[in-house]
Coordinates of C-alpha atoms and ligand atoms in Angstrom, one line a residue:
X109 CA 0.0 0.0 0.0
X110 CA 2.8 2.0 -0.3
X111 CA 2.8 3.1 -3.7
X112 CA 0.3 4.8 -5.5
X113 CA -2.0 2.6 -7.4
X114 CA -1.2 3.4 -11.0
X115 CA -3.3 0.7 -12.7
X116 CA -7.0 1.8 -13.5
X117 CA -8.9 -0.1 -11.2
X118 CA -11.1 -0.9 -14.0
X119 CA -8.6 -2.6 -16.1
X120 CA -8.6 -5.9 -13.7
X121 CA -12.6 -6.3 -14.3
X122 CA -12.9 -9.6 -15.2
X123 CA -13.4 -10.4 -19.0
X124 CA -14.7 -14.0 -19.1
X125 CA -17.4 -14.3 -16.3
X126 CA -19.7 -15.3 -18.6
X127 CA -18.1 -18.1 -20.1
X128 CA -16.6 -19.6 -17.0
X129 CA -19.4 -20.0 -15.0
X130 CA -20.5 -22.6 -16.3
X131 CA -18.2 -25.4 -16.1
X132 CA -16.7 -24.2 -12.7
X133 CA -17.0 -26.8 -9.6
X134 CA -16.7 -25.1 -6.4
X135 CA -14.4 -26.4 -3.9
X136 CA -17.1 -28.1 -1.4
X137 CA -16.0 -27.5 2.3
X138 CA -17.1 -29.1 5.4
X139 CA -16.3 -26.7 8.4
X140 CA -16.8 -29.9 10.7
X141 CA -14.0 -31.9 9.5
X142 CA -10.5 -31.2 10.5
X143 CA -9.6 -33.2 7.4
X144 CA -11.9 -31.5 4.8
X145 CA -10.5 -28.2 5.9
X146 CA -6.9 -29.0 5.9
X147 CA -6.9 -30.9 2.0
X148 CA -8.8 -27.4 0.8
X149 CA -6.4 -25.1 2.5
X150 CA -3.7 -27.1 1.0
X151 CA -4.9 -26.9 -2.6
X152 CA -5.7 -23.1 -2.0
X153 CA -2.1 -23.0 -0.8
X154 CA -0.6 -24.8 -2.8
X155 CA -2.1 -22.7 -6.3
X156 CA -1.5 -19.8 -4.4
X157 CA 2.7 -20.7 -3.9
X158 CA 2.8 -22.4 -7.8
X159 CA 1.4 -19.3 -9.3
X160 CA 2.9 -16.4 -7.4
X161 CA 6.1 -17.5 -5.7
X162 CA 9.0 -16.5 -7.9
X163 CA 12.5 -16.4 -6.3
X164 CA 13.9 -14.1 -8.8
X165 CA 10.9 -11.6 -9.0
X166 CA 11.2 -9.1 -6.3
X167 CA 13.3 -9.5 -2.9
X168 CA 9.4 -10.1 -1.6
X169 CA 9.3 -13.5 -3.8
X170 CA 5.5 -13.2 -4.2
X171 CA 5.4 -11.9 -8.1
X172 CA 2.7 -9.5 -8.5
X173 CA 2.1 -6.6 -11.7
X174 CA 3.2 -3.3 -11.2
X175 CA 3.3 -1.7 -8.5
X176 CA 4.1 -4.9 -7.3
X177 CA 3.6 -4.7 -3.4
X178 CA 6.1 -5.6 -1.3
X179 CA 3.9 -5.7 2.1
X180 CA 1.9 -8.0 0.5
X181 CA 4.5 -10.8 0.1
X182 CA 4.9 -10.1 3.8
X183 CA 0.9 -11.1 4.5
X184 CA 1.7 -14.0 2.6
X185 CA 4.3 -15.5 4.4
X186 CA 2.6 -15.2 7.5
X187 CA -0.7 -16.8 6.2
X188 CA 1.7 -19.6 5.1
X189 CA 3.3 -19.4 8.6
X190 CA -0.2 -19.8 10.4
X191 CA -0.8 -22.7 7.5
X192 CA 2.4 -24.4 8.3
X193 CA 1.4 -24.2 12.3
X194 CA -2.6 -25.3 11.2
X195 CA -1.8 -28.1 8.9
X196 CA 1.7 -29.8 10.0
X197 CA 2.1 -29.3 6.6
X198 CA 6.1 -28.4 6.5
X199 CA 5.9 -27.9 2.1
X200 CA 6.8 -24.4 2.6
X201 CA 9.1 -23.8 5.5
X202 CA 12.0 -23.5 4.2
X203 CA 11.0 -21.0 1.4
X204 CA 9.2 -19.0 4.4
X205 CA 11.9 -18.8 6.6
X206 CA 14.7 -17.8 3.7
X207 CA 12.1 -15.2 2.0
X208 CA 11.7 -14.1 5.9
X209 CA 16.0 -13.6 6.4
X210 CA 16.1 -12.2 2.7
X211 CA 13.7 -8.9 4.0
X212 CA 15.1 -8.3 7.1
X213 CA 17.9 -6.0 6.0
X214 CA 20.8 -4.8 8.2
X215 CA 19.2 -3.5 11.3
X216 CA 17.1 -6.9 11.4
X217 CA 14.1 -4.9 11.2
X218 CA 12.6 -5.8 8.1
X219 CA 13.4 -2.0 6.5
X220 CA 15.9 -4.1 3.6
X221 CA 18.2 -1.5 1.6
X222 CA 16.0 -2.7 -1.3
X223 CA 12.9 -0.9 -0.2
X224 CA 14.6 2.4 1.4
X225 CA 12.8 5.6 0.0
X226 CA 9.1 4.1 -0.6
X227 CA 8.8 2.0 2.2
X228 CA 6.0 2.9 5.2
X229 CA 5.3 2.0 8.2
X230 CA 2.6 -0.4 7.4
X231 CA 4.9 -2.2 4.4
X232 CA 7.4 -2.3 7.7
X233 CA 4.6 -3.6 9.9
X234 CA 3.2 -6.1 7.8
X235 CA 6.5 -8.0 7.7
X236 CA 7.0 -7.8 11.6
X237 CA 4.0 -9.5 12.0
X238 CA 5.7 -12.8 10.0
X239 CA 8.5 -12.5 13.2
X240 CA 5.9 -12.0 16.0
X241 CA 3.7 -15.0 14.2
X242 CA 6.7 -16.9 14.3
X243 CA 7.6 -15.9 17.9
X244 CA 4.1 -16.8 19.3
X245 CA 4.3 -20.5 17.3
X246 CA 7.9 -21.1 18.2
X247 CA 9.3 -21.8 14.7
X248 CA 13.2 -21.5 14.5
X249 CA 15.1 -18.7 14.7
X250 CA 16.7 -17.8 11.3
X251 CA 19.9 -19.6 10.8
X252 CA 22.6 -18.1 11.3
X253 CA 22.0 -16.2 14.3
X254 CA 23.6 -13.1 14.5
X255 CA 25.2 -12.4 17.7
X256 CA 26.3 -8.7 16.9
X257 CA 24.7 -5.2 16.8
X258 CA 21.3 -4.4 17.7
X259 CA 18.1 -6.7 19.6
X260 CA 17.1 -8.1 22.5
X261 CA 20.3 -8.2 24.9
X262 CA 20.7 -12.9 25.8
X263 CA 19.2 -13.3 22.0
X264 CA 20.7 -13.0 18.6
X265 CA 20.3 -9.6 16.8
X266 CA 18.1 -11.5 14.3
X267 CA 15.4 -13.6 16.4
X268 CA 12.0 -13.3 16.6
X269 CA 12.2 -11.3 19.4
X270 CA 14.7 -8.7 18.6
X271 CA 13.5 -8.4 15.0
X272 CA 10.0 -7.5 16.4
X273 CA 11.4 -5.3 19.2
X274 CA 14.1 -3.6 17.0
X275 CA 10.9 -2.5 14.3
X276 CA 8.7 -1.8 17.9
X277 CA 12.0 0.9 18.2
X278 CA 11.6 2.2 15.3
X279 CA 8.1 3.2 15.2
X280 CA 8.5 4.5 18.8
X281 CA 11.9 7.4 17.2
X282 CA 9.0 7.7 14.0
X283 CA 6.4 8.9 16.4
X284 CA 8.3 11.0 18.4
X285 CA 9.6 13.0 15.5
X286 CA 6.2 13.2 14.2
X287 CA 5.1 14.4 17.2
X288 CA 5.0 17.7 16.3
X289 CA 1.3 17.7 14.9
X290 CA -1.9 16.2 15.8
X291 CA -0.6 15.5 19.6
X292 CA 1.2 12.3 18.0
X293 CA 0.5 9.4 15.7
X294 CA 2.2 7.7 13.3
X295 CA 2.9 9.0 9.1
X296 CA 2.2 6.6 7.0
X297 CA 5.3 7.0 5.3
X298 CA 8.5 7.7 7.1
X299 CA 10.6 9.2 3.9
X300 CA 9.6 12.6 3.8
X301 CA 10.0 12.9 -0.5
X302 CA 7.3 9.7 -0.5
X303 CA 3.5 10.6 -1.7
X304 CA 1.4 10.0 1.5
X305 CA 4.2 11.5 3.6
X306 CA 1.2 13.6 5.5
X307 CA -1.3 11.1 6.3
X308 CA -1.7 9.7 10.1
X309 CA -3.5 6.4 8.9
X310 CA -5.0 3.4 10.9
X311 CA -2.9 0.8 9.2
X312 CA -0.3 2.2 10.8
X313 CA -1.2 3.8 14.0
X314 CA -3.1 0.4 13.8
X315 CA -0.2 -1.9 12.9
X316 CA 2.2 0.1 15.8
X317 CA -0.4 -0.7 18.4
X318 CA -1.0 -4.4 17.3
X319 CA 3.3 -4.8 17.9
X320 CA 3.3 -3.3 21.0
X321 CA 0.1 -5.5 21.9
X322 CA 1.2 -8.7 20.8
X323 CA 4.8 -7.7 22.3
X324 CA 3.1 -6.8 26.0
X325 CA 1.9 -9.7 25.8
X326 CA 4.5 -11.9 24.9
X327 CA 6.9 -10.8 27.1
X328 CA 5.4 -9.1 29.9
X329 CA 7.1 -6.1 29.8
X330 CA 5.0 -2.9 30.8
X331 CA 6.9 -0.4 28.7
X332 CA 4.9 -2.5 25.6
X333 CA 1.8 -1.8 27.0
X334 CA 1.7 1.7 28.0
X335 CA 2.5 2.0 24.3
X336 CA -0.4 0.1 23.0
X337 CA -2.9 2.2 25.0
X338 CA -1.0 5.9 24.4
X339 CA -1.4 4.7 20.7
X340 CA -4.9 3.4 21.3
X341 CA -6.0 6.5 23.1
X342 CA -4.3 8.9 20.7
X343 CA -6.1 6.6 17.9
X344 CA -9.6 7.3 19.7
X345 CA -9.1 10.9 20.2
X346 CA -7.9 11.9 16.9
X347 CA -11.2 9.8 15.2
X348 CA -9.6 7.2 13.7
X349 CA -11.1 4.9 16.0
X350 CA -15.0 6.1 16.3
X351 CA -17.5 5.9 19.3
X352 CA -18.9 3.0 17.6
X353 CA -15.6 1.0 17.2
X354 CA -15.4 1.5 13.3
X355 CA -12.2 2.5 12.0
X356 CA -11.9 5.1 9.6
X357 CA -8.8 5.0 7.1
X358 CA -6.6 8.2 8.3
X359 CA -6.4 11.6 8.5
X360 CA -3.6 14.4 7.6
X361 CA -1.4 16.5 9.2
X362 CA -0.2 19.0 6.1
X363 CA 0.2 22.7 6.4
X364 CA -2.5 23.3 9.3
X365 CA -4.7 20.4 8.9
X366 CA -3.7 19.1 12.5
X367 CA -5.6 16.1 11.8
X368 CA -8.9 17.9 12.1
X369 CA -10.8 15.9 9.4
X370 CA -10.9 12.6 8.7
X371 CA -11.6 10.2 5.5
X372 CA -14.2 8.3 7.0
X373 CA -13.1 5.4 4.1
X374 CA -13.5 1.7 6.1
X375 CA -11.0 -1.4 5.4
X376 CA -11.5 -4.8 6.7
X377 CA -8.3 -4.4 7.2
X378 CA -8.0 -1.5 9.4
X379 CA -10.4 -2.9 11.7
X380 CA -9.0 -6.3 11.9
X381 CA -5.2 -4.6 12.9
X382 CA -7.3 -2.9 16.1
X383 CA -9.4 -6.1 16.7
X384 CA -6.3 -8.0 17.5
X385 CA -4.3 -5.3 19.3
X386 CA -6.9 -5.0 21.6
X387 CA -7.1 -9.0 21.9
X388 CA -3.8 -9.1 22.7
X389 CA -4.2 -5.9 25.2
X390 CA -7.0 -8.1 26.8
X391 CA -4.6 -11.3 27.4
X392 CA -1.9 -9.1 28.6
X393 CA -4.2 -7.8 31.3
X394 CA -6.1 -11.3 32.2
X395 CA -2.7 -12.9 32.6
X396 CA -1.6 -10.3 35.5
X397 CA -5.0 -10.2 36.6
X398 CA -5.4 -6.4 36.3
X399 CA -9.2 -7.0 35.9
X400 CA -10.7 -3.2 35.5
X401 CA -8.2 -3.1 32.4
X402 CA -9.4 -6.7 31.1
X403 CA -12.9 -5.8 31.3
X404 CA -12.3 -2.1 29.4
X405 CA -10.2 -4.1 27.0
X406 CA -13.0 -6.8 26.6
X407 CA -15.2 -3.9 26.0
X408 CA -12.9 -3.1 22.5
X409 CA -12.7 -6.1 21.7
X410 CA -16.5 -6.5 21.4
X411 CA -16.9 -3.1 19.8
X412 CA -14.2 -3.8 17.0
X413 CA -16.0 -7.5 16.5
X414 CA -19.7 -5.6 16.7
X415 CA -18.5 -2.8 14.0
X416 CA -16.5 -5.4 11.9
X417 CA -19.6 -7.7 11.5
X418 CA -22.1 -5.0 11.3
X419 CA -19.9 -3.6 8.0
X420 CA -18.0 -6.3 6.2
X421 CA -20.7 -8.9 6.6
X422 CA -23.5 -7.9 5.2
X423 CA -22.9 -8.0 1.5
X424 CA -25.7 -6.6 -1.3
X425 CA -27.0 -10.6 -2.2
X426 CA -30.4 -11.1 0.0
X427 CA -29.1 -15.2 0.4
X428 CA -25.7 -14.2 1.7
X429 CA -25.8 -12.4 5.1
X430 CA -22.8 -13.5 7.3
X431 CA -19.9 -13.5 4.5
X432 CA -17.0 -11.5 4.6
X433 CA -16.5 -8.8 2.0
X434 CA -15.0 -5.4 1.1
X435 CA -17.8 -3.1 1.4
X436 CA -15.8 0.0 -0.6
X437 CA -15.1 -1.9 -3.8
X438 CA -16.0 -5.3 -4.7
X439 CA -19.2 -4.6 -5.6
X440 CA -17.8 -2.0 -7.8
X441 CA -15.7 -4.1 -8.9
X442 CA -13.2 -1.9 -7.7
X443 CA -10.4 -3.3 -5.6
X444 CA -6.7 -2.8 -6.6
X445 CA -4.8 -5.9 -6.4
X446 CA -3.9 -5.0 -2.5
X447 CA -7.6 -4.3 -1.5
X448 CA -8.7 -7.8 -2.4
X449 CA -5.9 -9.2 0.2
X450 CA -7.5 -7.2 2.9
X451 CA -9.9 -9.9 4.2
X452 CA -7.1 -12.1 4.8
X453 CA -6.1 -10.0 7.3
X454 CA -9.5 -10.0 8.9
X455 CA -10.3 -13.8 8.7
X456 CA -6.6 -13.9 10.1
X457 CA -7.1 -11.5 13.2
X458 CA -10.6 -12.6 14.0
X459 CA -9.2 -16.2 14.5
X460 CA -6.8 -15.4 16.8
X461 CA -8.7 -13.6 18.5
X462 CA -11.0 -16.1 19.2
X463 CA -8.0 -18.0 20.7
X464 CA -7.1 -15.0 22.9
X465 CA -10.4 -13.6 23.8
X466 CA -12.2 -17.7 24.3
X467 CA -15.5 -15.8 25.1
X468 CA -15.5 -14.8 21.5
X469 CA -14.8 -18.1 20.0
X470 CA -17.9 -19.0 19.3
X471 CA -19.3 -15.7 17.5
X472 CA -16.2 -15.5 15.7
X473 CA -16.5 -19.0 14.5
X474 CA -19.7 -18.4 13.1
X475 CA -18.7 -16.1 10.9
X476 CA -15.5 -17.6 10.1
X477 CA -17.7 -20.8 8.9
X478 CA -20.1 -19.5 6.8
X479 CA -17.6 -17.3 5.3
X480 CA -14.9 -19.8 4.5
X481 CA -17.8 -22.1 2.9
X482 CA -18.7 -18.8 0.6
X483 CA -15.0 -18.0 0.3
X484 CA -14.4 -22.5 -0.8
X485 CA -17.2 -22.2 -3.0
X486 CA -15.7 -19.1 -5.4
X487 CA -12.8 -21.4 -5.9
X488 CA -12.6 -23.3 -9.7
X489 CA -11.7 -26.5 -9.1
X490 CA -10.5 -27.7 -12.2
X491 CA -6.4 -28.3 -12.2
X492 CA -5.0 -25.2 -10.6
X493 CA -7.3 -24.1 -8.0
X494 CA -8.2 -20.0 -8.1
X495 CA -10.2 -18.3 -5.7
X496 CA -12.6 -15.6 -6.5
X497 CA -12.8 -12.0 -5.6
X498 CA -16.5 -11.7 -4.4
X499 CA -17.5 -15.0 -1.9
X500 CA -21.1 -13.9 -2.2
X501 CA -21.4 -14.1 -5.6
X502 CA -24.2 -16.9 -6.0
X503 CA -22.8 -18.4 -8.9
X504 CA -19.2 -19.4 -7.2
X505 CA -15.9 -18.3 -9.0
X506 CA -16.9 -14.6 -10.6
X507 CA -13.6 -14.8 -12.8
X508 CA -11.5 -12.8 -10.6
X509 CA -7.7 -14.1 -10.2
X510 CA -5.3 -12.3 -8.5
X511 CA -2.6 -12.7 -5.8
X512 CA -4.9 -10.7 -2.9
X513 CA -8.3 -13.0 -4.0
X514 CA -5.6 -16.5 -3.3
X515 CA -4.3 -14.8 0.0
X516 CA -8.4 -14.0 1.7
X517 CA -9.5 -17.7 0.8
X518 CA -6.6 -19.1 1.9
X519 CA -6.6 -17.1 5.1
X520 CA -10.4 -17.6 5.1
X521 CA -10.2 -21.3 5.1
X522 CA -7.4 -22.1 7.2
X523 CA -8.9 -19.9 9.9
X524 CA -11.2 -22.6 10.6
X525 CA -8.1 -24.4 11.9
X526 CA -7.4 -22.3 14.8
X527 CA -8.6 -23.6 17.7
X528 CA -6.9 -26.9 16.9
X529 CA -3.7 -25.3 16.7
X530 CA -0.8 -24.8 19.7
X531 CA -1.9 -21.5 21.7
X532 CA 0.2 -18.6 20.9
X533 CA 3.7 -18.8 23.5
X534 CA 4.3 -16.2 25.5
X535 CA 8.1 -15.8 27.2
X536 CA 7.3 -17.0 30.6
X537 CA 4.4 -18.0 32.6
X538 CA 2.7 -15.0 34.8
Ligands
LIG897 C1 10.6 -14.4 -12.3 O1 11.1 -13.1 -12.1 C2 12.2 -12.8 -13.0 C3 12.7 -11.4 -12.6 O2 11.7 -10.5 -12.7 C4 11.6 -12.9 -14.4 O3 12.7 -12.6 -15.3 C5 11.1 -14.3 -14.7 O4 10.5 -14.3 -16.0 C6 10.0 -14.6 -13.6 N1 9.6 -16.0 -13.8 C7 8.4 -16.4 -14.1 C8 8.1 -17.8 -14.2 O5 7.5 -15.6 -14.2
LIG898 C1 -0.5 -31.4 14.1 O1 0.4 -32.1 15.0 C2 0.0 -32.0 16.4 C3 1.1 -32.6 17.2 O2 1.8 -33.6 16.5 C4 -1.3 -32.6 16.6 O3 -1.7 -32.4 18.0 C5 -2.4 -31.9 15.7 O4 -3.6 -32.5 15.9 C6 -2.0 -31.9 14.3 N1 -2.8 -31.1 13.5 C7 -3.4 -31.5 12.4 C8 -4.3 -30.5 11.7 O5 -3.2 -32.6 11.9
LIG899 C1 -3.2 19.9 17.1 O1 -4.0 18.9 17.7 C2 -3.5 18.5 19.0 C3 -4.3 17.2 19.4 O2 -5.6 17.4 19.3 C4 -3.7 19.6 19.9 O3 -3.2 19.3 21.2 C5 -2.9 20.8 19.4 O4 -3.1 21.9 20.3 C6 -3.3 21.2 18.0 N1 -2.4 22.2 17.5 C7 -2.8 23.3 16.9 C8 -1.8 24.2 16.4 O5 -4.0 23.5 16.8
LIG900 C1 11.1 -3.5 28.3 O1 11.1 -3.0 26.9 C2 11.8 -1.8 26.7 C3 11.6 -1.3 25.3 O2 12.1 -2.2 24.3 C4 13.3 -2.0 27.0 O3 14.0 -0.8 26.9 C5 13.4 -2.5 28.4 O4 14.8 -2.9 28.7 C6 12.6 -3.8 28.7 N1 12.6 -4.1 30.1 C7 12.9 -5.3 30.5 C8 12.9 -5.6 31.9 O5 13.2 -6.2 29.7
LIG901 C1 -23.8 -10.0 13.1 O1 -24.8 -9.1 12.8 C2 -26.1 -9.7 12.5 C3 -27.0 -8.6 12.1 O2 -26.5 -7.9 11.0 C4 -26.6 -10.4 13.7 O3 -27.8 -11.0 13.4 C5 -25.6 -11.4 14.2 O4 -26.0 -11.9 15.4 C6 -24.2 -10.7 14.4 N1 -23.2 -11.7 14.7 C7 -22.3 -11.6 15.7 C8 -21.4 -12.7 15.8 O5 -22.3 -10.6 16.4

């Protein structure tokens, strides 16, 4: 989401909707069965790995058309983390964890030389969420382990742990030279030449407050968690975060604007990065037993899942109430190659929250089912398996292919998985 879209959005409408219809088989799922959902997150993986993963294409390895975006090969290693961790399916571990040791570049914070001048924060953030997923499911550090420069001080510069705390730094120097308008918050880009350099966007303030969640958490360590709630708060107070718990895409800081308006736009995936935060914000609290903050952070939690359902559920077909969509563009037809993978990072977040928040589960498993049987069923099953754009299209697969579409269905699907998987570590028992 970094760059600026510069394909036409409606040069990706599909060309052939008509003529495919009618010999595509859906992919029949059966949320029941362990067994059923595993073999059809594995062909969705596997389609989306043959089709997109190219070692040679971009330092990301997920090939994409211009502007090919780099974050979003980061979302799709973790998806394939989560589906290594769901499954016991090992296939793509090894291209995971070198892809991961590629992008982490020399201060082991995911900002590579490769991306410097047009990365942003959320490109950065989307990446450090592959090392805290990894951290949280114990997979091995990366090999070799460097024992020099910055990180965690007992751990190597590149672990888990000090990747994800050595990114957590630099969104904490970002924000404090940014402080200078709005009373705080996050640019979404942190190169000053970059287009965007003036908007204070939830992705970001988002994906800041989801690190120092998931890092309060994990460790224990306080420091993370006064972050999370000063971003939280400063999210709620600027209007990013609304009364009602939706979340509204950003807001600018140029000349005098101070943040004063806001673009009132809403992503799945901008709720989904506050969603889990706050999940995480919740288990942080429950396992010291600081119960006034639980409950307040229970409170978010159910607002974020109330606001979430109440606009990304609801799509325009009467028969399909309780599937997941992108409200702003798919039934416009309008989603640029990065909007379609937003639901991935919904189905992702809403899963584990359900592990993190268990009086949630079942709620969020309701919607995760019917969805991931919508989201199976716009899958063509003949050969090589592609997903759909729309899951609520009636007649299955609407003829939309592209890297986001793969990512949400697998995501979708393999969501389904979560409560059978190991819970997510944290350092040390409370
Ligand atoms: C992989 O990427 C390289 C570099 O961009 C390109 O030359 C090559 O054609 C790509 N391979 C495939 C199979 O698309
Ligand atoms: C994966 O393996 C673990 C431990 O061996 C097992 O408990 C779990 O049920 C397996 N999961 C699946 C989906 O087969
Ligand atoms: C900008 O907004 C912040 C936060 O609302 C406020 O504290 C500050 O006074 C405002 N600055 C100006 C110049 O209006
Ligand atoms: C807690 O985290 C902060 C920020 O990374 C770090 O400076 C501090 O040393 C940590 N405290 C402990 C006890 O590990
Ligand atoms: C989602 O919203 C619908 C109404 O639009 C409601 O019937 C349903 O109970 C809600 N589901 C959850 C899990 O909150």
């Amino acid at each position: 989401m970094a760059r600026k879209h510069s394909l036409a959005p409606a040069s990706v409408l599909p060309l052939f909707t008509c003529m495919i219809t009618t010999f595509v088989l859906a992919l029949d799922l059966d949320t029941t069965s362990a067994t059923s959902i595993s073999q059809t997150a594995s062909t969705i993986a596997s389609s989306l790995f043959n089709t997109y993963h190219n070692a040679s294409a971009t330092s990301g390895d997920f090939e994409q058309p211009e502007p090919w975006f780099w974050w979003l090969s980061g979302s799709g290693w973790t998806a394939l983390l989560d589906y290594t961790v769901y499954t016991n399916d090992t296939t793509y571990q090894t291209a995971l964890l070198t892809a991961l040791s590629e992008n982490l570049g020399a201060g082991h914070d995911f900002a590579p030389a490769e991306q410097q001048g047009w990365e942003a924060n959320d490109d950065q953030a989307y990446w450090v969420y592959a090392a805290l997923t990894a951290l949280e499911y114990g997979f091995d550090a990366i090999d070799p382990c460097v024992s020099e420069g910055s990180g965690v001080s007992g751990t190597c510069a590149n672990s888990w742990l000090s990747v994800a705390v050595n990114a957590f730094e630099d969104f904490a120097t970002r924000w404090a030279a940014d402080a200078g308008t709005c009373g705080g918050g996050l640019k979404w880009q942190y190169t000053s030449s970059a287009n965007g350099y003036y908007y204070k966007n939830a992705v970001t303030n988002g994906g800041f407050f989801q690190t120092a969640a998931r890092l309060a958490r994990y460790t224990g360590n306080a420091t993370y968690a006064d972050w999370a709630t000063k971003i939280y708060d400063w999210s709620a107070a600027v209007g990013l975060v609304g009364t009602s718990f939706n979340v509204y895409d950003g807001t600018s800081d140029e000349g005098t604007d101070n943040c004063s308006t806001i673009n009132g736009d809403q992503w799945s995936y901008n709720v989904a990065t506050y969603l889990h935060g706050a999940a995480n914000m919740y288990a942080y609290n429950g396992d010291r037993g600081i119960s006034e903050q639980q409950v307040l952070w229970s409170q978010r939690v159910q607002g974020f899942l109330g606001a979430a359902n109440a606009t990304f559920f609801s799509p325009p077909s009467g028969n399909a109430t309780g599937v997941m969509y992108e409200q702003k563009c798919e039934t416009t037809s309008s989603c640029t190659i990065d909007q379609t993978s937003f639901k991935s990072s919904l189905a992702r977040w809403m899963a584990k929250t359900a592990v993190l928040v268990p009086s949630e589960a079942e709620p969020i498993h309701g919607l995760l089912a019917t969805s991931a049987v919508a989201a199976a069923a716009s899958c063509t099953d003949t050969g090589d398996v592609t997903c759909g754009m729309r899951w609520w299209n009636a007649d299955g697969f609407d003829g939309y292919t592209d890297f986001g579409s793969q990512l949400s269905a697998l995501e979708m699907v393999q969501s389904l998985l979560v409560m059978h998987a190991p819970g997510l570590a944290t350092l040390a028992p409370s």
